[in-house]
Amino acid sequence: MFSFEPIGYVHSPYKSTEEVPKGLGARQDAQGSLEILPQFELGLTDIEGFSHLIVLWVFDRLSRPDRLQLIGTPPADNRPHGVFATRSPRRPNPIGFTVVELVDRNSRSLDVRGVDMLEGTPILDLKPYLSNIPEDKLRRGWLAEAERRAHK
Amino acid sequence: MFSFEPIGYVHSPYKSTEEVPKGLGARQDAQGSLEILPQFELGLTDIEGFSHLIVLWVFDRLSRPDRLQLIGTPPADNRPHGVFATRSPRRPNPIGFTVVELVDRNSRSLDVRGVDMLEGTPILDLKPYLSNIPEDKLRRGWLAEAERRAHK
């Protein structure tokens, strides 16, 4: 068992899960900010040199019956898939992953684009986005298939 | 405070931190496997369609004095940077992030390339790698600068 404490909180235009764009072609360009706790501000040194950040956060508003679903149908498809092949919140450890664009830094508050978290979401970690996987080596499984079916 | 339990463990050729390639130009092509616990095997359904996976894991072998360092000099540079601008293990929440290439699946064991974790590392989550950031929009801060200085 491993225990983690928030390093800060997300400010987002979204107050409930229903407001977050989902499914095929959903655009994630909402602006928000990442407010880091004062005791960790020093850890943000030089972060403004990076255009994109990886944010690890907690799905902290799942209701009890939603907690775990090993197979489920994601918003981007009408067929079920395993939870580790999706970004579903109903995972064994409800940790969310979002890549955001860093727009500006004001001391311990980072203005970012691309938030898909709810207002007040606890942040576990920030990491610099360092590199891409070459496009010609990337296969995107059921998601690519669902996109092809949608464009028929 | 949020508590998480391992969903499985990494099998890696690396037994100690010193063996893991680090620094500028370090190649991460070690083969290993991700062994998922039996109770979560169903969650792997359709994962074999993806070429790359995001692995979230725990730096579980940090000695006490190494636990937190808000500013430090990473192996890829000779200048110090904030911990959130690096992949240092000495972060407030010692969660590691690795993108691996999925080579093969044998029921609940995933053969992967690109492990930089130690043998026996606890895995917190697996997610499909879905998309890249456009290369022309990516800025890589101090890392790009360190690379330029190294190539002079």
mmCIF file of C-alpha atoms in Angstrom:
data_model
loop_
_atom_site.group_PDB
_atom_site.id
_atom_site.type_symbol
_atom_site.label_atom_id
_atom_site.label_comp_id
_atom_site.label_asym_id
_atom_site.label_seq_id
_atom_site.Cartn_x
_atom_site.Cartn_y
_atom_site.Cartn_z
ATOM 1 C CA MET A 1 0.000 0.000 0.000
ATOM 2 C CA PHE A 2 1.388 3.402 -0.997
ATOM 3 C CA SER A 3 0.031 6.708 0.265
ATOM 4 C CA PHE A 4 0.319 10.023 -1.524
ATOM 5 C CA GLU A 5 -0.626 13.576 -0.647
ATOM 6 C CA PRO A 6 -1.705 16.276 -3.087
ATOM 7 C CA ILE A 7 1.005 18.697 -4.252
ATOM 8 C CA GLY A 8 -1.705 21.126 -5.360
ATOM 9 C CA TYR A 9 -5.116 21.483 -6.967
ATOM 10 C CA VAL A 10 -6.590 22.054 -10.422
ATOM 11 C CA HIS A 11 -8.685 25.102 -11.252
ATOM 12 C CA SER A 12 -11.003 24.133 -14.076
ATOM 13 C CA PRO A 13 -14.129 25.473 -15.775
ATOM 14 C CA TYR A 14 -15.712 22.041 -15.228
ATOM 15 C CA LYS A 15 -17.717 21.515 -12.046
ATOM 16 C CA SER A 16 -19.138 18.091 -12.885
ATOM 17 C CA THR A 17 -18.093 15.082 -14.963
ATOM 18 C CA GLU A 18 -20.946 15.636 -17.439
ATOM 19 C CA GLU A 19 -19.413 18.969 -18.532
ATOM 20 C CA VAL A 20 -16.097 17.463 -19.637
ATOM 21 C CA PRO A 21 -15.974 16.854 -23.434
ATOM 22 C CA LYS A 22 -15.754 13.119 -24.155
ATOM 23 C CA GLY A 23 -15.843 10.688 -27.047
ATOM 24 C CA LEU A 24 -14.457 10.708 -30.582
ATOM 25 C CA GLY A 25 -13.233 14.109 -31.713
ATOM 26 C CA ALA A 26 -13.779 15.718 -28.305
ATOM 27 C CA ARG A 27 -11.600 18.820 -28.154
ATOM 28 C CA GLN A 28 -9.645 19.340 -24.961
ATOM 29 C CA ASP A 29 -8.724 23.011 -25.120
ATOM 30 C CA ALA A 30 -10.217 24.287 -21.875
ATOM 31 C CA GLN A 31 -8.053 26.753 -19.988
ATOM 32 C CA GLY A 32 -7.412 26.338 -16.302
ATOM 33 C CA SER A 33 -4.606 26.496 -13.822
ATOM 34 C CA LEU A 34 -2.560 24.230 -11.601
ATOM 35 C CA GLU A 35 -2.067 25.732 -8.165
ATOM 36 C CA ILE A 36 0.904 24.162 -6.413
ATOM 37 C CA LEU A 37 1.139 24.269 -2.604
ATOM 38 C CA PRO A 38 3.592 26.854 -1.194
ATOM 39 C CA GLN A 39 5.917 24.237 0.299
ATOM 40 C CA PHE A 40 6.559 22.787 -3.181
ATOM 41 C CA GLU A 41 6.978 26.036 -5.174
ATOM 42 C CA LEU A 42 10.770 25.654 -5.349
ATOM 43 C CA GLY A 43 10.219 22.422 -7.292
ATOM 44 C CA LEU A 44 8.739 24.465 -10.172
ATOM 45 C CA THR A 45 12.124 26.082 -10.939
ATOM 46 C CA ASP A 46 12.759 26.120 -14.742
ATOM 47 C CA ILE A 47 9.418 24.523 -15.544
ATOM 48 C CA GLU A 48 8.513 27.501 -17.770
ATOM 49 C CA GLY A 49 10.992 26.228 -20.385
ATOM 50 C CA PHE A 50 8.674 23.341 -21.231
ATOM 51 C CA SER A 51 5.703 23.750 -23.548
ATOM 52 C CA HIS A 52 3.830 20.719 -22.235
ATOM 53 C CA LEU A 53 3.479 19.074 -18.839
ATOM 54 C CA ILE A 54 2.308 15.672 -17.705
ATOM 55 C CA VAL A 55 -0.178 15.974 -14.857
ATOM 56 C CA LEU A 56 -0.955 13.010 -12.599
ATOM 57 C CA TRP A 57 -4.082 13.527 -10.527
ATOM 58 C CA VAL A 58 -6.788 11.714 -8.590
ATOM 59 C CA PHE A 59 -10.323 10.912 -9.749
ATOM 60 C CA ASP A 60 -11.581 12.025 -6.336
ATOM 61 C CA ARG A 61 -15.314 12.255 -7.065
ATOM 62 C CA LEU A 62 -16.221 8.728 -8.090
ATOM 63 C CA SER A 63 -19.303 7.443 -6.341
ATOM 64 C CA ARG A 64 -18.966 4.088 -4.646
ATOM 65 C CA PRO A 65 -20.745 1.880 -7.265
ATOM 66 C CA ASP A 66 -18.541 3.468 -9.962
ATOM 67 C CA ARG A 67 -15.322 2.546 -8.254
ATOM 68 C CA LEU A 68 -14.087 -0.352 -10.361
ATOM 69 C CA GLN A 69 -15.081 -1.734 -13.728
ATOM 70 C CA LEU A 70 -12.522 -4.029 -15.354
ATOM 71 C CA ILE A 71 -14.388 -4.021 -18.674
ATOM 72 C CA GLY A 72 -16.482 -1.148 -19.900
ATOM 73 C CA THR A 73 -17.616 0.748 -22.967
ATOM 74 C CA PRO A 74 -15.730 4.063 -23.265
ATOM 75 C CA PRO A 75 -17.360 7.268 -24.601
ATOM 76 C CA ALA A 76 -15.303 6.947 -27.810
ATOM 77 C CA ASP A 77 -16.717 3.550 -28.787
ATOM 78 C CA ASN A 78 -19.837 1.391 -28.613
ATOM 79 C CA ARG A 79 -17.880 -1.746 -27.788
ATOM 80 C CA PRO A 80 -16.433 -2.750 -24.402
ATOM 81 C CA HIS A 81 -12.698 -2.800 -23.672
ATOM 82 C CA GLY A 82 -10.471 -3.613 -20.711
ATOM 83 C CA VAL A 83 -9.896 -0.739 -18.301
ATOM 84 C CA PHE A 84 -6.106 -0.739 -18.926
ATOM 85 C CA ALA A 85 -6.825 -0.228 -22.648
ATOM 86 C CA THR A 86 -8.901 2.875 -21.851
ATOM 87 C CA ARG A 87 -8.626 6.084 -19.831
ATOM 88 C CA SER A 88 -11.734 5.203 -17.769
ATOM 89 C CA PRO A 89 -11.800 6.509 -14.185
ATOM 90 C CA ARG A 90 -13.100 3.153 -12.935
ATOM 91 C CA ARG A 91 -9.577 1.724 -12.596
ATOM 92 C CA PRO A 92 -8.020 -0.194 -9.680
ATOM 93 C CA ASN A 93 -6.049 2.941 -8.741
ATOM 94 C CA PRO A 94 -8.079 6.000 -9.813
ATOM 95 C CA ILE A 95 -5.103 8.027 -11.083
ATOM 96 C CA GLY A 96 -5.741 10.383 -13.987
ATOM 97 C CA PHE A 97 -3.200 11.369 -16.647
ATOM 98 C CA THR A 98 -3.424 14.557 -18.696
ATOM 99 C CA VAL A 99 -0.932 16.351 -20.929
ATOM 100 C CA VAL A 100 -1.495 20.103 -20.752
ATOM 101 C CA GLU A 101 0.087 23.017 -22.592
ATOM 102 C CA LEU A 102 1.856 25.437 -20.261
ATOM 103 C CA VAL A 103 0.701 28.944 -21.182
ATOM 104 C CA ASP A 104 2.097 31.042 -18.350
ATOM 105 C CA ARG A 105 3.520 30.816 -14.872
ATOM 106 C CA ASN A 106 2.639 33.145 -11.999
ATOM 107 C CA SER A 107 4.825 32.050 -9.089
ATOM 108 C CA ARG A 108 3.135 28.822 -7.880
ATOM 109 C CA SER A 109 0.187 28.958 -10.255
ATOM 110 C CA LEU A 110 0.537 27.531 -13.764
ATOM 111 C CA ASP A 111 -1.906 28.672 -16.451
ATOM 112 C CA VAL A 112 -2.513 25.743 -18.749
ATOM 113 C CA ARG A 113 -4.587 24.711 -21.764
ATOM 114 C CA GLY A 114 -6.167 21.301 -22.148
ATOM 115 C CA VAL A 115 -7.596 20.606 -18.701
ATOM 116 C CA ASP A 116 -10.088 17.736 -18.585
ATOM 117 C CA MET A 117 -10.204 17.557 -14.786
ATOM 118 C CA LEU A 118 -12.867 18.957 -12.477
ATOM 119 C CA GLU A 119 -12.477 22.104 -10.373
ATOM 120 C CA GLY A 120 -10.557 21.262 -7.203
ATOM 121 C CA THR A 121 -9.036 18.004 -8.454
ATOM 122 C CA PRO A 122 -6.027 16.973 -6.322
ATOM 123 C CA ILE A 123 -2.717 16.878 -8.230
ATOM 124 C CA LEU A 124 -0.200 14.139 -7.357
ATOM 125 C CA ASP A 125 2.669 15.063 -9.660
ATOM 126 C CA LEU A 126 3.895 17.239 -12.520
ATOM 127 C CA LYS A 127 6.533 16.075 -14.978
ATOM 128 C CA PRO A 128 8.013 17.650 -18.112
ATOM 129 C CA TYR A 129 6.805 16.210 -21.436
ATOM 130 C CA LEU A 130 10.099 15.228 -23.054
ATOM 131 C CA SER A 131 9.499 13.286 -26.245
ATOM 132 C CA ASN A 132 7.054 11.718 -28.664
ATOM 133 C CA ILE A 133 6.759 8.189 -29.979
ATOM 134 C CA PRO A 134 7.521 8.217 -33.749
ATOM 135 C CA GLU A 135 4.133 8.384 -35.533
ATOM 136 C CA ASP A 136 4.988 5.508 -37.870
ATOM 137 C CA LYS A 137 5.503 3.224 -34.858
ATOM 138 C CA LEU A 138 2.292 4.121 -33.083
ATOM 139 C CA ARG A 139 -0.698 1.746 -33.162
ATOM 140 C CA ARG A 140 -3.826 2.881 -31.348
ATOM 141 C CA GLY A 141 -5.862 -0.347 -31.169
ATOM 142 C CA TRP A 142 -9.624 -0.104 -30.688
ATOM 143 C CA LEU A 143 -9.523 3.713 -30.815
ATOM 144 C CA ALA A 144 -8.198 3.743 -34.394
ATOM 145 C CA GLU A 145 -10.870 1.161 -35.330
ATOM 146 C CA ALA A 146 -13.645 3.208 -33.730
ATOM 147 C CA GLU A 147 -12.441 6.279 -35.652
ATOM 148 C CA ARG A 148 -12.476 4.346 -38.921
ATOM 149 C CA ARG A 149 -16.026 3.096 -38.295
ATOM 150 C CA ALA A 150 -17.163 6.620 -37.410
ATOM 151 C CA HIS A 151 -15.808 8.024 -40.680
ATOM 152 C CA LYS A 152 -17.448 5.414 -42.904
ATOM 153 C CA MET B 1 -4.164 11.395 1.603
ATOM 154 C CA PHE B 2 -4.751 8.808 -1.136
ATOM 155 C CA SER B 3 -3.722 5.161 -0.878
ATOM 156 C CA PHE B 4 -3.012 2.877 -3.796
ATOM 157 C CA GLU B 5 -2.191 -0.798 -4.120
ATOM 158 C CA PRO B 6 -0.002 -2.389 -6.803
ATOM 159 C CA ILE B 7 -1.811 -3.891 -9.795
ATOM 160 C CA GLY B 8 1.315 -5.900 -10.619
ATOM 161 C CA TYR B 9 5.102 -5.872 -10.750
ATOM 162 C CA VAL B 10 7.862 -5.133 -13.267
ATOM 163 C CA HIS B 11 10.361 -7.778 -14.334
ATOM 164 C CA SER B 12 13.500 -5.959 -15.375
ATOM 165 C CA PRO B 13 17.144 -6.778 -16.089
ATOM 166 C CA TYR B 14 18.094 -3.983 -13.648
ATOM 167 C CA LYS B 15 18.635 -4.964 -10.021
ATOM 168 C CA SER B 16 19.974 -1.628 -8.781
ATOM 169 C CA THR B 17 19.583 2.038 -9.715
ATOM 170 C CA GLU B 18 23.214 2.276 -10.858
ATOM 171 C CA GLU B 19 22.536 -0.199 -13.690
ATOM 172 C CA VAL B 20 19.794 1.904 -15.317
ATOM 173 C CA PRO B 21 21.128 3.979 -18.270
ATOM 174 C CA LYS B 22 20.908 7.696 -17.468
ATOM 175 C CA GLY B 23 21.935 11.063 -18.861
ATOM 176 C CA LEU B 24 22.018 12.590 -22.336
ATOM 177 C CA GLY B 25 21.652 10.042 -25.102
ATOM 178 C CA ALA B 26 20.938 7.161 -22.717
ATOM 179 C CA ARG B 27 19.148 4.440 -24.673
ATOM 180 C CA GLN B 28 16.132 2.869 -23.020
ATOM 181 C CA ASP B 29 15.685 -0.339 -24.975
ATOM 182 C CA ALA B 30 15.880 -2.933 -22.220
ATOM 183 C CA GLN B 31 13.366 -5.744 -22.483
ATOM 184 C CA GLY B 32 11.293 -6.773 -19.517
ATOM 185 C CA SER B 33 7.764 -7.667 -18.628
ATOM 186 C CA LEU B 34 4.822 -6.315 -16.694
ATOM 187 C CA GLU B 35 3.147 -9.015 -14.630
ATOM 188 C CA ILE B 36 -0.389 -8.017 -13.728
ATOM 189 C CA LEU B 37 -2.101 -9.627 -10.720
ATOM 190 C CA PRO B 38 -4.681 -12.343 -11.545
ATOM 191 C CA GLN B 39 -7.626 -10.341 -10.186
ATOM 192 C CA PHE B 40 -6.970 -7.575 -12.739
ATOM 193 C CA GLU B 41 -6.282 -9.709 -15.836
ATOM 194 C CA LEU B 42 -9.715 -8.966 -17.321
ATOM 195 C CA GLY B 43 -8.724 -5.274 -17.437
ATOM 196 C CA LEU B 44 -6.069 -6.129 -20.056
ATOM 197 C CA THR B 45 -8.725 -7.026 -22.652
ATOM 198 C CA ASP B 46 -7.814 -5.487 -26.071
ATOM 199 C CA ILE B 47 -4.566 -3.986 -24.785
ATOM 200 C CA GLU B 48 -2.616 -5.885 -27.451
ATOM 201 C CA GLY B 49 -3.965 -3.467 -30.081
ATOM 202 C CA PHE B 50 -1.758 -0.707 -28.726
ATOM 203 C CA SER B 51 1.907 -0.398 -29.643
ATOM 204 C CA HIS B 52 2.844 1.684 -26.604
ATOM 205 C CA LEU B 53 1.693 1.794 -22.990
ATOM 206 C CA ILE B 54 2.018 4.354 -20.238
ATOM 207 C CA VAL B 55 3.209 2.739 -17.018
ATOM 208 C CA LEU B 56 2.781 4.471 -13.664
ATOM 209 C CA TRP B 57 4.873 2.899 -10.928
ATOM 210 C CA VAL B 58 6.419 3.554 -7.531
ATOM 211 C CA PHE B 59 10.048 4.443 -6.784
ATOM 212 C CA ASP B 60 9.940 1.956 -3.909
ATOM 213 C CA ARG B 61 13.659 1.698 -3.132
ATOM 214 C CA LEU B 62 14.576 5.253 -2.207
ATOM 215 C CA SER B 63 16.588 5.477 0.971
ATOM 216 C CA ARG B 64 15.281 7.870 3.598
ATOM 217 C CA PRO B 65 17.743 10.778 3.007
ATOM 218 C CA ASP B 66 16.983 10.593 -0.728
ATOM 219 C CA ARG B 67 13.286 11.004 -0.241
ATOM 220 C CA LEU B 68 12.747 14.623 -1.312
ATOM 221 C CA GLN B 69 14.865 17.151 -3.151
ATOM 222 C CA LEU B 70 12.974 20.116 -4.585
ATOM 223 C CA ILE B 71 15.987 21.273 -6.604
ATOM 224 C CA GLY B 72 18.641 18.957 -7.944
ATOM 225 C CA THR B 73 21.049 18.355 -10.807
ATOM 226 C CA PRO B 74 19.726 15.620 -13.122
ATOM 227 C CA PRO B 75 22.022 13.084 -14.864
ATOM 228 C CA ALA B 76 21.381 14.842 -18.203
ATOM 229 C CA ASP B 77 22.767 18.222 -17.097
ATOM 230 C CA ASN B 78 25.367 19.844 -14.873
ATOM 231 C CA ARG B 79 22.973 22.556 -13.698
ATOM 232 C CA PRO B 80 20.247 22.231 -11.063
ATOM 233 C CA HIS B 81 16.513 22.300 -11.907
ATOM 234 C CA GLY B 82 13.256 22.051 -10.000
ATOM 235 C CA VAL B 83 12.022 18.532 -9.388
ATOM 236 C CA PHE B 84 8.792 19.096 -11.388
ATOM 237 C CA ALA B 85 10.962 20.050 -14.391
ATOM 238 C CA THR B 86 12.814 16.710 -14.162
ATOM 239 C CA ARG B 87 12.037 13.007 -13.868
ATOM 240 C CA SER B 88 13.997 12.742 -10.590
ATOM 241 C CA PRO B 89 12.755 10.089 -8.123
ATOM 242 C CA ARG B 90 13.162 12.562 -5.233
ATOM 243 C CA ARG B 91 9.686 14.025 -5.761
ATOM 244 C CA PRO B 92 6.956 14.746 -3.211
ATOM 245 C CA ASN B 93 5.050 11.685 -4.438
ATOM 246 C CA PRO B 94 7.586 9.147 -5.761
ATOM 247 C CA ILE B 95 5.546 8.047 -8.780
ATOM 248 C CA GLY B 96 7.476 7.019 -11.886
ATOM 249 C CA PHE B 97 6.281 7.392 -15.481
ATOM 250 C CA THR B 98 7.567 5.276 -18.356
ATOM 251 C CA VAL B 99 6.320 4.742 -21.901
ATOM 252 C CA VAL B 100 7.088 1.206 -23.039
ATOM 253 C CA GLU B 101 6.602 -0.588 -26.346
ATOM 254 C CA LEU B 102 4.288 -3.579 -26.077
ATOM 255 C CA VAL B 103 6.007 -6.510 -27.776
ATOM 256 C CA ASP B 104 3.794 -9.432 -26.829
ATOM 257 C CA ARG B 105 1.108 -10.512 -24.414
ATOM 258 C CA ASN B 106 0.993 -13.842 -22.610
ATOM 259 C CA SER B 107 -2.258 -13.825 -20.639
ATOM 260 C CA ARG B 108 -1.467 -11.505 -17.698
ATOM 261 C CA SER B 109 2.186 -10.928 -18.541
ATOM 262 C CA LEU B 110 3.114 -8.189 -21.020
ATOM 263 C CA ASP B 111 6.514 -8.368 -22.738
ATOM 264 C CA VAL B 112 7.715 -4.824 -23.233
ATOM 265 C CA ARG B 113 10.720 -2.870 -24.501
ATOM 266 C CA GLY B 114 12.019 0.257 -22.827
ATOM 267 C CA VAL B 115 11.912 -0.603 -19.135
ATOM 268 C CA ASP B 116 13.897 1.748 -16.911
ATOM 269 C CA MET B 117 12.496 0.396 -13.649
ATOM 270 C CA LEU B 118 14.143 -2.036 -11.266
ATOM 271 C CA GLU B 119 13.233 -5.725 -10.915
ATOM 272 C CA GLY B 120 10.147 -6.050 -8.715
ATOM 273 C CA THR B 121 8.968 -2.433 -9.043
ATOM 274 C CA PRO B 122 5.281 -2.089 -8.053
ATOM 275 C CA ILE B 123 2.997 -0.957 -10.895
ATOM 276 C CA LEU B 124 0.114 1.399 -10.072
ATOM 277 C CA ASP B 125 -1.535 1.735 -13.468
ATOM 278 C CA LEU B 126 -1.340 0.985 -17.195
ATOM 279 C CA LYS B 127 -2.885 3.253 -19.808
ATOM 280 C CA PRO B 128 -2.872 3.199 -23.607
ATOM 281 C CA TYR B 129 -0.588 5.743 -25.303
ATOM 282 C CA LEU B 130 -3.047 7.560 -27.554
ATOM 283 C CA SER B 131 -1.405 10.560 -29.187
ATOM 284 C CA ASN B 132 1.663 12.742 -29.601
ATOM 285 C CA ILE B 133 2.144 16.461 -29.169
ATOM 286 C CA PRO B 134 2.922 18.011 -32.590
ATOM 287 C CA GLU B 135 6.736 18.279 -32.804
ATOM 288 C CA ASP B 136 6.617 21.920 -33.914
ATOM 289 C CA LYS B 137 4.770 22.847 -30.712
ATOM 290 C CA LEU B 138 7.100 21.026 -28.345
ATOM 291 C CA ARG B 139 9.658 22.976 -26.284
ATOM 292 C CA ARG B 140 11.905 20.931 -24.031
ATOM 293 C CA GLY B 141 13.426 23.631 -21.779
ATOM 294 C CA TRP B 142 16.702 22.903 -19.999
ATOM 295 C CA LEU B 143 16.983 19.487 -21.668
ATOM 296 C CA ALA B 144 17.182 21.006 -25.170
ATOM 297 C CA GLU B 145 19.759 23.512 -23.867
ATOM 298 C CA ALA B 146 21.852 20.772 -22.252
ATOM 299 C CA GLU B 147 21.772 18.836 -25.538
ATOM 300 C CA ARG B 148 22.922 21.919 -27.473
ATOM 301 C CA ARG B 149 25.815 22.496 -25.057
ATOM 302 C CA ALA B 150 26.815 18.826 -25.279
ATOM 303 C CA HIS B 151 26.973 18.960 -29.087
ATOM 304 C CA LYS B 152 29.110 22.083 -29.283
#
